[in-house]
mmCIF file of C-alpha atoms in Angstrom:
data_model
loop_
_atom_site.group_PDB
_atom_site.id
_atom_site.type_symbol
_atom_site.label_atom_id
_atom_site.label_comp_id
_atom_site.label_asym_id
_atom_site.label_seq_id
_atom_site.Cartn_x
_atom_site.Cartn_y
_atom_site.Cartn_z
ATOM 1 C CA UNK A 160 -1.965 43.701 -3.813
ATOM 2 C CA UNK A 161 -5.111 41.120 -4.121
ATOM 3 C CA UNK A 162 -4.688 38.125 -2.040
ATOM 4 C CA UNK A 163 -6.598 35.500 -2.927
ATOM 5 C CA UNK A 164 -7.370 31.739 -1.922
ATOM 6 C CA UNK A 165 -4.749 30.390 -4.520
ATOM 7 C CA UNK A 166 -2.303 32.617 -2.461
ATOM 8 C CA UNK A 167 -2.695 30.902 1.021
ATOM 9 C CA UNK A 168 -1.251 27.795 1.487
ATOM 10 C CA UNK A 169 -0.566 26.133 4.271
ATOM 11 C CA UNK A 170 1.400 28.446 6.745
ATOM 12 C CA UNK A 171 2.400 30.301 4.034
ATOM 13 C CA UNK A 172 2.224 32.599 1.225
ATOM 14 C CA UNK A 173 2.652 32.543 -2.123
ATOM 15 C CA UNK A 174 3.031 35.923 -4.149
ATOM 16 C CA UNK A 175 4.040 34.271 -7.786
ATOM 17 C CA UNK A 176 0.814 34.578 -8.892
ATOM 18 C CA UNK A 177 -0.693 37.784 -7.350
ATOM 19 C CA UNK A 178 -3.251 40.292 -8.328
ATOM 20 C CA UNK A 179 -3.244 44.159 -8.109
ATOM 21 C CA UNK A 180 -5.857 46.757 -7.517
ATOM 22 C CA UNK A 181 -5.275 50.337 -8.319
ATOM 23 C CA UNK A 182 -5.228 52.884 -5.377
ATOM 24 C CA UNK A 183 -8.617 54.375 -5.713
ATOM 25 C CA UNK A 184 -9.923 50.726 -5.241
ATOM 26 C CA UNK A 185 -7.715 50.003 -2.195
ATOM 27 C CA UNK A 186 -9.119 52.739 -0.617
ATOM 28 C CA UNK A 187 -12.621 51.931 -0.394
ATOM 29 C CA UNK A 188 -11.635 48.213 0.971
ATOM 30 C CA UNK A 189 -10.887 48.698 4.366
ATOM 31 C CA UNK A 190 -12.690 46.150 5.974
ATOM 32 C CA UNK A 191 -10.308 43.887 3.845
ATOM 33 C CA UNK A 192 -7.238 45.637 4.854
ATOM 34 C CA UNK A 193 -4.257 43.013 6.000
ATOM 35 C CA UNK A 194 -1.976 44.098 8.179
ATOM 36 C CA UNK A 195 1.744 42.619 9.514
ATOM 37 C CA UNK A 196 1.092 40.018 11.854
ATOM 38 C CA UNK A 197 -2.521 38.759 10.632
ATOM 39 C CA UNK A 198 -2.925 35.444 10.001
ATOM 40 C CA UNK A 199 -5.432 34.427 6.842
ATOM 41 C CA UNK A 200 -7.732 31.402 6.380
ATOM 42 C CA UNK A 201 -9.257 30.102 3.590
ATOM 43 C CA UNK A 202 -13.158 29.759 3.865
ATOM 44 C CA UNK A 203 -14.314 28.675 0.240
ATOM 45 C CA UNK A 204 -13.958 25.812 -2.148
ATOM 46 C CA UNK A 205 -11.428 23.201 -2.015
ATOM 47 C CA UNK A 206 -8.266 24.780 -0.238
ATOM 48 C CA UNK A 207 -11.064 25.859 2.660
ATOM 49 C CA UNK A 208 -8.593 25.881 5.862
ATOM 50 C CA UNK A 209 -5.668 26.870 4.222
ATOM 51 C CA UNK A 210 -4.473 29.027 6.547
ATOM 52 C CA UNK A 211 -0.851 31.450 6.954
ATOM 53 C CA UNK A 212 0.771 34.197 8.596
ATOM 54 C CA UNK A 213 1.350 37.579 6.552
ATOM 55 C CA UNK A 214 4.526 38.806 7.957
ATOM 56 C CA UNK A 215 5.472 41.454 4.769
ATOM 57 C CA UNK A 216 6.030 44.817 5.762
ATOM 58 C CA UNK A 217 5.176 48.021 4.054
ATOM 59 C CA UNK A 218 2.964 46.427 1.556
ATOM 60 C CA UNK A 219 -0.745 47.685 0.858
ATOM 61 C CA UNK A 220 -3.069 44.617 0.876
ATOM 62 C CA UNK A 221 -6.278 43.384 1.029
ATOM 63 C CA UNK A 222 -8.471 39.841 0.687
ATOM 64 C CA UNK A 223 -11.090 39.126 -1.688
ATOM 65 C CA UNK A 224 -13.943 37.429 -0.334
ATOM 66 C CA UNK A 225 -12.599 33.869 -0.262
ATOM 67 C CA UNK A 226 -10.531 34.530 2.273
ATOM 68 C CA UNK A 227 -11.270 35.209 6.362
ATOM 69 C CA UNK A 228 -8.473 37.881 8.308
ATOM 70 C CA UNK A 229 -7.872 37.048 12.025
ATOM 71 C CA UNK A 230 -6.440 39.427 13.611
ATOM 72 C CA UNK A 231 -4.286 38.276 16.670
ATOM 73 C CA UNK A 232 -4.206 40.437 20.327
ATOM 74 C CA UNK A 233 -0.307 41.161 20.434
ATOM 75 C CA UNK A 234 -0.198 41.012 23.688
ATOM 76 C CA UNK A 235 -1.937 37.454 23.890
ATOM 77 C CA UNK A 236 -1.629 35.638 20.815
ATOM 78 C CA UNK A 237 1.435 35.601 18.777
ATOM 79 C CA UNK A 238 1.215 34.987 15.250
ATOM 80 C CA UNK A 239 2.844 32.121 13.896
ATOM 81 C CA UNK A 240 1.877 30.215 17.025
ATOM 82 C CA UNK A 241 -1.744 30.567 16.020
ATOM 83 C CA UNK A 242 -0.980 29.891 12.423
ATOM 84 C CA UNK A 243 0.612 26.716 13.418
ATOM 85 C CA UNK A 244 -2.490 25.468 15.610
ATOM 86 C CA UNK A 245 -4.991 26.107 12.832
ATOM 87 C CA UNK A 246 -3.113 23.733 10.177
ATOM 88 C CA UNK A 247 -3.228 20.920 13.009
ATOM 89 C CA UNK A 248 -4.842 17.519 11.718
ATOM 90 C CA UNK A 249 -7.111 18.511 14.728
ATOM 91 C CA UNK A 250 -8.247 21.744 13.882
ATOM 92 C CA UNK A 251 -8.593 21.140 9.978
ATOM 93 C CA UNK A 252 -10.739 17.735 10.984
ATOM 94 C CA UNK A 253 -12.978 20.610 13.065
ATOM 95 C CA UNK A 254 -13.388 22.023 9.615
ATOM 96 C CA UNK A 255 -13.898 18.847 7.708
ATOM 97 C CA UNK A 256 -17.000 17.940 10.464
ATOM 98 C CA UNK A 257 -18.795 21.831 9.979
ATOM 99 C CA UNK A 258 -18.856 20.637 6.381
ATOM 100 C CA UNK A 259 -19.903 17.382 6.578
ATOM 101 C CA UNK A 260 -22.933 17.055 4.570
ATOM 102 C CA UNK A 261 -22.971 20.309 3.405
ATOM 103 C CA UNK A 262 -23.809 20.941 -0.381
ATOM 104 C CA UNK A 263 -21.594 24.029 -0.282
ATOM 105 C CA UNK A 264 -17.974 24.634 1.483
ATOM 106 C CA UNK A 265 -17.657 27.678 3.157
ATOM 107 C CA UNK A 266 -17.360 28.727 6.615
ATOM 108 C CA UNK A 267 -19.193 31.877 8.200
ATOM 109 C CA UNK A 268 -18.169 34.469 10.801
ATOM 110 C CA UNK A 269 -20.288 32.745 13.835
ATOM 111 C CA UNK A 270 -18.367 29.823 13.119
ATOM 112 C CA UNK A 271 -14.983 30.945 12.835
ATOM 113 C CA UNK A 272 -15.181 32.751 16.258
ATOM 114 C CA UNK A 273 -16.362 29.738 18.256
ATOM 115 C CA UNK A 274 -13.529 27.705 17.365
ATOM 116 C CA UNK A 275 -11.502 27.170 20.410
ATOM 117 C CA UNK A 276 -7.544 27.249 20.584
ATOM 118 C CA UNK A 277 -4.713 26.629 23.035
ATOM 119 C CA UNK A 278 -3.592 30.167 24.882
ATOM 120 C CA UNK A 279 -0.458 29.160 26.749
ATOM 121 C CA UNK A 280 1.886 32.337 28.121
ATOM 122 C CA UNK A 281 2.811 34.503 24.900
ATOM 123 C CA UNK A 282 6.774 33.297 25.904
ATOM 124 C CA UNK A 283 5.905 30.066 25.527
ATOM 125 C CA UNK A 284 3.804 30.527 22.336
ATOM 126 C CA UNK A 285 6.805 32.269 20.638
ATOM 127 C CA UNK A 286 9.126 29.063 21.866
ATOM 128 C CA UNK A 287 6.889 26.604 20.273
ATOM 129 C CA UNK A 288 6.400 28.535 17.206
ATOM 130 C CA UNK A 289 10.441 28.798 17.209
ATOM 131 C CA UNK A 290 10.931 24.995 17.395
ATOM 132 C CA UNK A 291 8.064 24.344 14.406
ATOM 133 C CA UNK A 292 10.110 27.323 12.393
ATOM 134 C CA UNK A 293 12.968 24.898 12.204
ATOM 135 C CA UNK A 294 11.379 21.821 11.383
ATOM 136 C CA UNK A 295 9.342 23.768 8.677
ATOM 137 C CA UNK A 296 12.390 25.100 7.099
ATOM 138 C CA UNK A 297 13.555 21.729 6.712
ATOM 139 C CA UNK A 298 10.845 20.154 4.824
ATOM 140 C CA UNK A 299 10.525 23.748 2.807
ATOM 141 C CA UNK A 300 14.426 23.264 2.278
ATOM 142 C CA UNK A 301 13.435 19.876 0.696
ATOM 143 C CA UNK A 302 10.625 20.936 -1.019
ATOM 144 C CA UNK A 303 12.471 23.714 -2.886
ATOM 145 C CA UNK A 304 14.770 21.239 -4.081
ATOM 146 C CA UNK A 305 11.800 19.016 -5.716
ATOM 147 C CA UNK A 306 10.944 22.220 -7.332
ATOM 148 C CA UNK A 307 14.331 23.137 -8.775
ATOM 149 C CA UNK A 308 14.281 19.270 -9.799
ATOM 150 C CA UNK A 309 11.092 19.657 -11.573
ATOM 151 C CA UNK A 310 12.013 22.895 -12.621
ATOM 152 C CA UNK A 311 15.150 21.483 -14.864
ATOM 153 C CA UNK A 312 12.960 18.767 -15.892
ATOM 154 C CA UNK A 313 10.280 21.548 -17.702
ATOM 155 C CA UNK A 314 13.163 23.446 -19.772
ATOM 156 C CA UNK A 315 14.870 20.534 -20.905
ATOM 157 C CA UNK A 316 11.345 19.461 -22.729
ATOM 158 C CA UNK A 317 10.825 22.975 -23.199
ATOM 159 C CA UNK A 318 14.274 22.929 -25.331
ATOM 160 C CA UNK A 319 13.880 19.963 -27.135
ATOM 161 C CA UNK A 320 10.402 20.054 -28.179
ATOM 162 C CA UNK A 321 8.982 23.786 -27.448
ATOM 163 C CA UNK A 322 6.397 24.895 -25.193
ATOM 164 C CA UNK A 323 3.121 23.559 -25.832
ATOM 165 C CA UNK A 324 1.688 26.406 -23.559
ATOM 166 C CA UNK A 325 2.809 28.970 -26.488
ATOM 167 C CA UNK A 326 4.057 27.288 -29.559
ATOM 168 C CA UNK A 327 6.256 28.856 -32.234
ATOM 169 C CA UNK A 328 5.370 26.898 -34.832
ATOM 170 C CA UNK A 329 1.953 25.278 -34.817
ATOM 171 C CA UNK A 330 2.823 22.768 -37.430
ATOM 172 C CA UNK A 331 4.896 21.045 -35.144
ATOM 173 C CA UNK A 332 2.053 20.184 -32.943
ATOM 174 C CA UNK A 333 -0.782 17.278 -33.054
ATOM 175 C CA UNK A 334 -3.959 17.719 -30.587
ATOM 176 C CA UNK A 335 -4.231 15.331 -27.560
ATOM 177 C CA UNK A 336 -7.296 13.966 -29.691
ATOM 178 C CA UNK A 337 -4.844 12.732 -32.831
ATOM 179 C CA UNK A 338 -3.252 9.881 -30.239
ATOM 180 C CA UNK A 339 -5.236 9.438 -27.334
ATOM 181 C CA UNK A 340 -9.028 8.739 -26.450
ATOM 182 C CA UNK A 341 -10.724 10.674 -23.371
ATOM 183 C CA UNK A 342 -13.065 9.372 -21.238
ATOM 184 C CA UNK A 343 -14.853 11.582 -18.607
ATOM 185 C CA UNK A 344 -15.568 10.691 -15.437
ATOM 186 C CA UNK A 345 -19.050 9.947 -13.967
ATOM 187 C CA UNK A 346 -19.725 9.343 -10.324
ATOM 188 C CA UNK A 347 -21.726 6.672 -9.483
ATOM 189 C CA UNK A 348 -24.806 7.233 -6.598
ATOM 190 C CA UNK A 349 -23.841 8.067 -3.517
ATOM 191 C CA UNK A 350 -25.339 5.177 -1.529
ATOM 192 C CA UNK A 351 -22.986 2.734 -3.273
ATOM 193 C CA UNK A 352 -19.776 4.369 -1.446
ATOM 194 C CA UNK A 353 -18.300 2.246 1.020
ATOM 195 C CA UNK A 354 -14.848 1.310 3.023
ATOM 196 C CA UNK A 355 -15.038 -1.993 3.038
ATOM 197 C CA UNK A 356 -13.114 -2.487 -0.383
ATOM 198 C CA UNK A 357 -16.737 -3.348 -1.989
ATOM 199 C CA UNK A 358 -16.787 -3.277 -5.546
ATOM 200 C CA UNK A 359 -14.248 -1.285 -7.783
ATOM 201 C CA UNK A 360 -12.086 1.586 -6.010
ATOM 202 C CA UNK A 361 -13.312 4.981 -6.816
ATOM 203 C CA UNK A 362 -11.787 8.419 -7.335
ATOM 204 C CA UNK A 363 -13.712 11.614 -7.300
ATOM 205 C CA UNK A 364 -10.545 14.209 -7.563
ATOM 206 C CA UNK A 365 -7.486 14.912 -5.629
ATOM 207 C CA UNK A 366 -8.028 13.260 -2.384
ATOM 208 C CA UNK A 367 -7.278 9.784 -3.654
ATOM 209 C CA UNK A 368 -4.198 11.009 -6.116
ATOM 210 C CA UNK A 369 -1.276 9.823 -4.881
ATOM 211 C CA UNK A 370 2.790 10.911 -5.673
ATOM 212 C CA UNK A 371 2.328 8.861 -8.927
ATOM 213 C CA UNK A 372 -0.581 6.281 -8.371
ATOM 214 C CA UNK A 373 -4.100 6.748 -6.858
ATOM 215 C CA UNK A 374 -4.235 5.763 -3.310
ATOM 216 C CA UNK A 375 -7.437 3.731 -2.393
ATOM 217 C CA UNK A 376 -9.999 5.418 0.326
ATOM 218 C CA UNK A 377 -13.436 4.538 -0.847
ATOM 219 C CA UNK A 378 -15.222 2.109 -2.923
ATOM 220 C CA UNK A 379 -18.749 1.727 -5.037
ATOM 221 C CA UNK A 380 -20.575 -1.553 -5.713
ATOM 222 C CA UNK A 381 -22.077 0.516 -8.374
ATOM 223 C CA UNK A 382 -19.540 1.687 -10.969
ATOM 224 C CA UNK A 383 -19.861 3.698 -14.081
ATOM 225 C CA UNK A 384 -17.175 4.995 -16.037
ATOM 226 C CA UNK A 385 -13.849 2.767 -15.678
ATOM 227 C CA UNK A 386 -9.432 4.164 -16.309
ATOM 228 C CA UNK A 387 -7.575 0.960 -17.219
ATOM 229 C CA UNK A 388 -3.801 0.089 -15.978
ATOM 230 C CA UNK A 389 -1.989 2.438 -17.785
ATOM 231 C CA UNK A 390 -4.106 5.828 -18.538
ATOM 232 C CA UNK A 391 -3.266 8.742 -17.651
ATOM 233 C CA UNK A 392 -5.516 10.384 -15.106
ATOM 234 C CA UNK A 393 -6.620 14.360 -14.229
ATOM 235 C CA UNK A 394 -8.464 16.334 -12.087
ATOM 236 C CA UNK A 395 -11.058 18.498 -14.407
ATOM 237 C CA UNK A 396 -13.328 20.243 -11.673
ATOM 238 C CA UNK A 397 -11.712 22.512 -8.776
ATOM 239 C CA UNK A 398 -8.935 24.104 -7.391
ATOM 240 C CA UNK A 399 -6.516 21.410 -8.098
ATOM 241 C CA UNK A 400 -7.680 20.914 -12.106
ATOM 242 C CA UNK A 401 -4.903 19.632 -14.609
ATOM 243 C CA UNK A 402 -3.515 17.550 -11.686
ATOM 244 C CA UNK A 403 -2.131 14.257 -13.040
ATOM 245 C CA UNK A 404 -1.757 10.520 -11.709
ATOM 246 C CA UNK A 405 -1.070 7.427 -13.478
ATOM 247 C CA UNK A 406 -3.982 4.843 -13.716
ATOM 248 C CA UNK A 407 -2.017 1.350 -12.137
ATOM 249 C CA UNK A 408 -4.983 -1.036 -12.037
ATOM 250 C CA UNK A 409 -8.939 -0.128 -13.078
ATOM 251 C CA UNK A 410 -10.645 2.158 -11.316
ATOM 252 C CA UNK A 411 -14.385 3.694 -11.580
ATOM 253 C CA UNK A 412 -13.970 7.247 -12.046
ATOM 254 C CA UNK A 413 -16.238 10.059 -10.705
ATOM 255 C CA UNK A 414 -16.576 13.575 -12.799
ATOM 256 C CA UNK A 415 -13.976 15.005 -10.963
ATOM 257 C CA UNK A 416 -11.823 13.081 -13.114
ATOM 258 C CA UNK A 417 -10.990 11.864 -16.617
ATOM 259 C CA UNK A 418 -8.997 9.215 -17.871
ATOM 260 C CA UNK A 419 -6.231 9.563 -20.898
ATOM 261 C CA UNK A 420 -6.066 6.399 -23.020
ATOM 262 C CA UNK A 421 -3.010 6.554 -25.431
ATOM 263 C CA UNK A 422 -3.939 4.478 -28.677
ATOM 264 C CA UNK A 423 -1.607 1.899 -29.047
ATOM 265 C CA UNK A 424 1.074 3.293 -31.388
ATOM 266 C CA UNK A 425 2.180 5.957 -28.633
ATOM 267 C CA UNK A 426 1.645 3.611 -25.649
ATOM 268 C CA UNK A 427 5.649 3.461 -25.432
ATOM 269 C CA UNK A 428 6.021 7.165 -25.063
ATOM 270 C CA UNK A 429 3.528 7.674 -22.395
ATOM 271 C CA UNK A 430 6.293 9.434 -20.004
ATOM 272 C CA UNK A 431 6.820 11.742 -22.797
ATOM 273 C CA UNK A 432 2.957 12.711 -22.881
ATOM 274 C CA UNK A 433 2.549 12.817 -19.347
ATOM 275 C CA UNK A 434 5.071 15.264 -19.084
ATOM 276 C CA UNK A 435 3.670 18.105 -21.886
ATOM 277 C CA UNK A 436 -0.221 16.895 -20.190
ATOM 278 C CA UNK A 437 1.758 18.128 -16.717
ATOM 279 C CA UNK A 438 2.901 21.199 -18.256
ATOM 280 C CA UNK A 439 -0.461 22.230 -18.331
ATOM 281 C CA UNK A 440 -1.339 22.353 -14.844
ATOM 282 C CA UNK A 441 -0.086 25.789 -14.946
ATOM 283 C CA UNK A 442 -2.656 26.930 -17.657
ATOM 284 C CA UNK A 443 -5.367 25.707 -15.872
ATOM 285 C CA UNK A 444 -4.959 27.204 -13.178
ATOM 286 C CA UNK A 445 -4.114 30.844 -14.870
ATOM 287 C CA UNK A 446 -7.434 30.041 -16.194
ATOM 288 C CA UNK A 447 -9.268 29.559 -12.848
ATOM 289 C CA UNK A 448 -7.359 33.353 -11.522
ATOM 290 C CA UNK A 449 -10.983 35.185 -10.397
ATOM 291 C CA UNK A 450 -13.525 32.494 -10.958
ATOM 292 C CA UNK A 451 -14.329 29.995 -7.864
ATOM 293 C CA UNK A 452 -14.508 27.160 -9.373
ATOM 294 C CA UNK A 453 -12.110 25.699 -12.472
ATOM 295 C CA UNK A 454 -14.125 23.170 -15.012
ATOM 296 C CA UNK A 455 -12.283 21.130 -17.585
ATOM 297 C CA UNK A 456 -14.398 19.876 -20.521
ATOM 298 C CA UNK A 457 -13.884 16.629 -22.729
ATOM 299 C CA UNK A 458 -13.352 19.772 -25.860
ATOM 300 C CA UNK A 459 -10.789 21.418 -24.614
ATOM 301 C CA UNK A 460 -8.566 18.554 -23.405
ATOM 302 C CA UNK A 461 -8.782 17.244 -26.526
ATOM 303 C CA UNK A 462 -7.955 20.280 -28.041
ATOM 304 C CA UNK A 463 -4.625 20.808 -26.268
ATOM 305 C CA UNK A 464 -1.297 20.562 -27.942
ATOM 306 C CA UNK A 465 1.070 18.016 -28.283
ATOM 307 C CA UNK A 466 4.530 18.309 -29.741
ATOM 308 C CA UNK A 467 4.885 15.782 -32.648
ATOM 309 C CA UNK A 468 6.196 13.187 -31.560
ATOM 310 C CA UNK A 469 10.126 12.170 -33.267
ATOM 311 C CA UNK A 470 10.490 8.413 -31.676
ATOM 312 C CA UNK A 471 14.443 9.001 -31.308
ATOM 313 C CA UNK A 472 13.891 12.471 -29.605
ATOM 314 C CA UNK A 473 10.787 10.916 -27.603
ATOM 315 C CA UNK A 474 13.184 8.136 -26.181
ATOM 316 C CA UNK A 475 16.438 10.475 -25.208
ATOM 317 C CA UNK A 476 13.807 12.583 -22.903
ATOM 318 C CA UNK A 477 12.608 10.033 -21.650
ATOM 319 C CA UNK A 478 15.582 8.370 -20.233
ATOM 320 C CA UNK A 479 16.216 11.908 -19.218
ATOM 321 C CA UNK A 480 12.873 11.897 -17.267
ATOM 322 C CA UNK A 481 13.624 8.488 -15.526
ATOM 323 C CA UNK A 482 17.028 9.625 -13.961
ATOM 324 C CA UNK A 483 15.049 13.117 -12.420
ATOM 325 C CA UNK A 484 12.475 10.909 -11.522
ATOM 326 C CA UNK A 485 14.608 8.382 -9.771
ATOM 327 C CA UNK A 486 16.387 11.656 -7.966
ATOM 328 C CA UNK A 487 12.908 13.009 -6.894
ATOM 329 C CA UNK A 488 12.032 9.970 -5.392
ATOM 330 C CA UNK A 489 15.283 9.828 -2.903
ATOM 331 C CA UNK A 490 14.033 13.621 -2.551
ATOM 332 C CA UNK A 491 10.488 12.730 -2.508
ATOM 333 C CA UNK A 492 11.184 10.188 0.383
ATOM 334 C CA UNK A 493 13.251 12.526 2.839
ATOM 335 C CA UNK A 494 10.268 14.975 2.668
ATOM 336 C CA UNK A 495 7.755 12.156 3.535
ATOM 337 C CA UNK A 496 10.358 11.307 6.837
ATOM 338 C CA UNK A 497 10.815 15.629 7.606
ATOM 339 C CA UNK A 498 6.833 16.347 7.422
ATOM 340 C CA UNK A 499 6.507 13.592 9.568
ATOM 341 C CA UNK A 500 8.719 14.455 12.164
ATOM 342 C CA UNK A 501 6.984 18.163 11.764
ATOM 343 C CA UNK A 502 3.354 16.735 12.251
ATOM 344 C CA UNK A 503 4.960 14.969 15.430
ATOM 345 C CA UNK A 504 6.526 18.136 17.080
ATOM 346 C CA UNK A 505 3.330 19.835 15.964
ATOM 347 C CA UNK A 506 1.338 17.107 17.494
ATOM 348 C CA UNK A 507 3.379 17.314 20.853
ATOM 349 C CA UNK A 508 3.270 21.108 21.208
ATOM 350 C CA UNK A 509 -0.263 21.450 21.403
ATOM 351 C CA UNK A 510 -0.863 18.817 23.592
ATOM 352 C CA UNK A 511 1.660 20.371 25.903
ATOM 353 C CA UNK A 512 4.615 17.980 25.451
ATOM 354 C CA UNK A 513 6.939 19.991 24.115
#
């Protein structure tokens, strides 16, 4: 087994999407051999300071070079304690200033073992890291439902229209291109950025998407390329490419992002394309599996497939999509309130107020 970057989220794992080595290669990594009880941290590219516990036993493993192994003293540091305290707003802001500036994200060795962390008595690390368990079940409790709810939501398109991902028949699909006009982002200089709410509000990629709408952080007195109220907008560069958010007002938009404009005649099934565009999130990533960096180009997203569209079918799914939707959103708003109340514990046991 391969771990890689796209495997480490944040205090945990994910093994969906795992690669394999053959024996004879496994052998001459040993330096990258993970063991029960390590803890791994991302140190490249956009998901730098992931970080989670590996806690799978009798499994042969090892890291590619995206990802950092720290290896915990039993008999000082426990585990999931430490895993916990390096996904703290504090520590991942200590990232966030080591790359400030930098033209490249990546942490080095030097760097990693200067960083200082809380060593209370290993009894009292294991309580604290017992009392974050159970708030982090919660949320993942939560979260799984949203899943299952999205889940439900991708067959029943998949049943009624196909998968655009592999299509049966071909002749049932148009290309993006045939109903929609793309316009790719370009980021204005970087002098023009401000916080002040100068000019027109700016996104550059994933940091200012939102659950459904972009959420507002910076701003340039200098625009260039402009979504309008309405578009559909994606994330074409990085680790979180084919990521989708609806365009509520105008926005300039950097080159991490392009804007979707529907032409008028399929304006009024825009939930309907939004969910086949979001259907190919998966793809994209599948396509970034071994490379470091994932680029989406103006060709090939208007080259993607889209079922043709039957107005009565359209319509049914998408009153279908508004009831999930309303149902994620109760969802949606009970994980908001249970990460909160994680962050807080989180907050409180490493300031020793737990």
């Amino acid at each position: 087994m391969l771990i890689r970057s796209q495997n480490v989220h944040m205090n945990s794992l994910s093994l969906d999407d795992v690669a394999y080595i053959s024996k004879s290669i496994y052998s001459k990594m040993k330096r990258s051999y993970v063991y029960f009880g390590d803890v791994l941290l991302n140190i490249t590219g956009a998901s730098i300071g992931r970080v989670a516990p590996f806690e799978i036993n009798d499994v042969f493993a090892n890291v590619n070079q995206h990802v950092c192994i720290i290896r915990p003293k039993k008999d000082r540091l426990y585990t999931r304690f430490l895993s916990y305290y390096l996904s703290t707003p504090q520590f991942q802001k200590q990232i966030d200033e080591i790359q400030h500036g930098g033209t490249r994200q990546a942490l080095n060795f030097s760097q990693i073992a200067e960083f200082e962390i809380p060593l209370p008595p290993l009894a009292e690390q294991k309580r604290i890291a017992a009392i974050l368990d159970k708030a982090d079940q919660l949320r993942r409790q939560r979260q799984a439902t949203l899943d299952k709810l999205d889940t439900l939501l991708q067959s029943t398109f998949i049943d009624m229209f196909g998968d655009p991902l592999n299509p049966r028949n071909q002749d049932s699909f148009i290309q993006l291109n045939d109903i929609a006009d793309i316009i790719m982002g370009q980021s204005p200089p970087s002098s023009s950025y401000n916080k002040e709410g100068k000019g027109f509000p700016l996104l550059n990629g994933p940091t200012e998407f939102g659950s459904v709408h972009p959420v507002e952080q910076q701003w340039t007195d200098k625009p260039t390329k402009f979504s309008q109220t309405g578009d559909i907008l994606i994330c074409v560069r990085g680790a979180t490419a084919g990521k989708l958010n609806l365009s509520d007002k105008k926005y300039c938009i950097g080159r991490g992002v392009a804007a979707i404009r529907l032409k008028d005649s399929y304006l009024e099934f825009s939930k309907f394309i939004f969910m086949v565009l979001d259907r190919y999130y998966e793809l994209f990533q599948r396509q970034g599996v071994g490379s470091t960096f994932i680029n989406i180009s103006s060709k090939e997203l208007k080259q993607l497939n889209i079922p043709s569209i039957i107005p009565s079918q359209a319509q049914i799914f998408q009153s279908i999509y508004d009831s999930l939707t309303q149902t994620k959103a109760i969802h949606g708003t009970s994980l908001i309130k249970m990460d909160n109340l994680f962050h807080s514990l989180q907050q409180r046991a490493f300031r020793g107020d737990l």
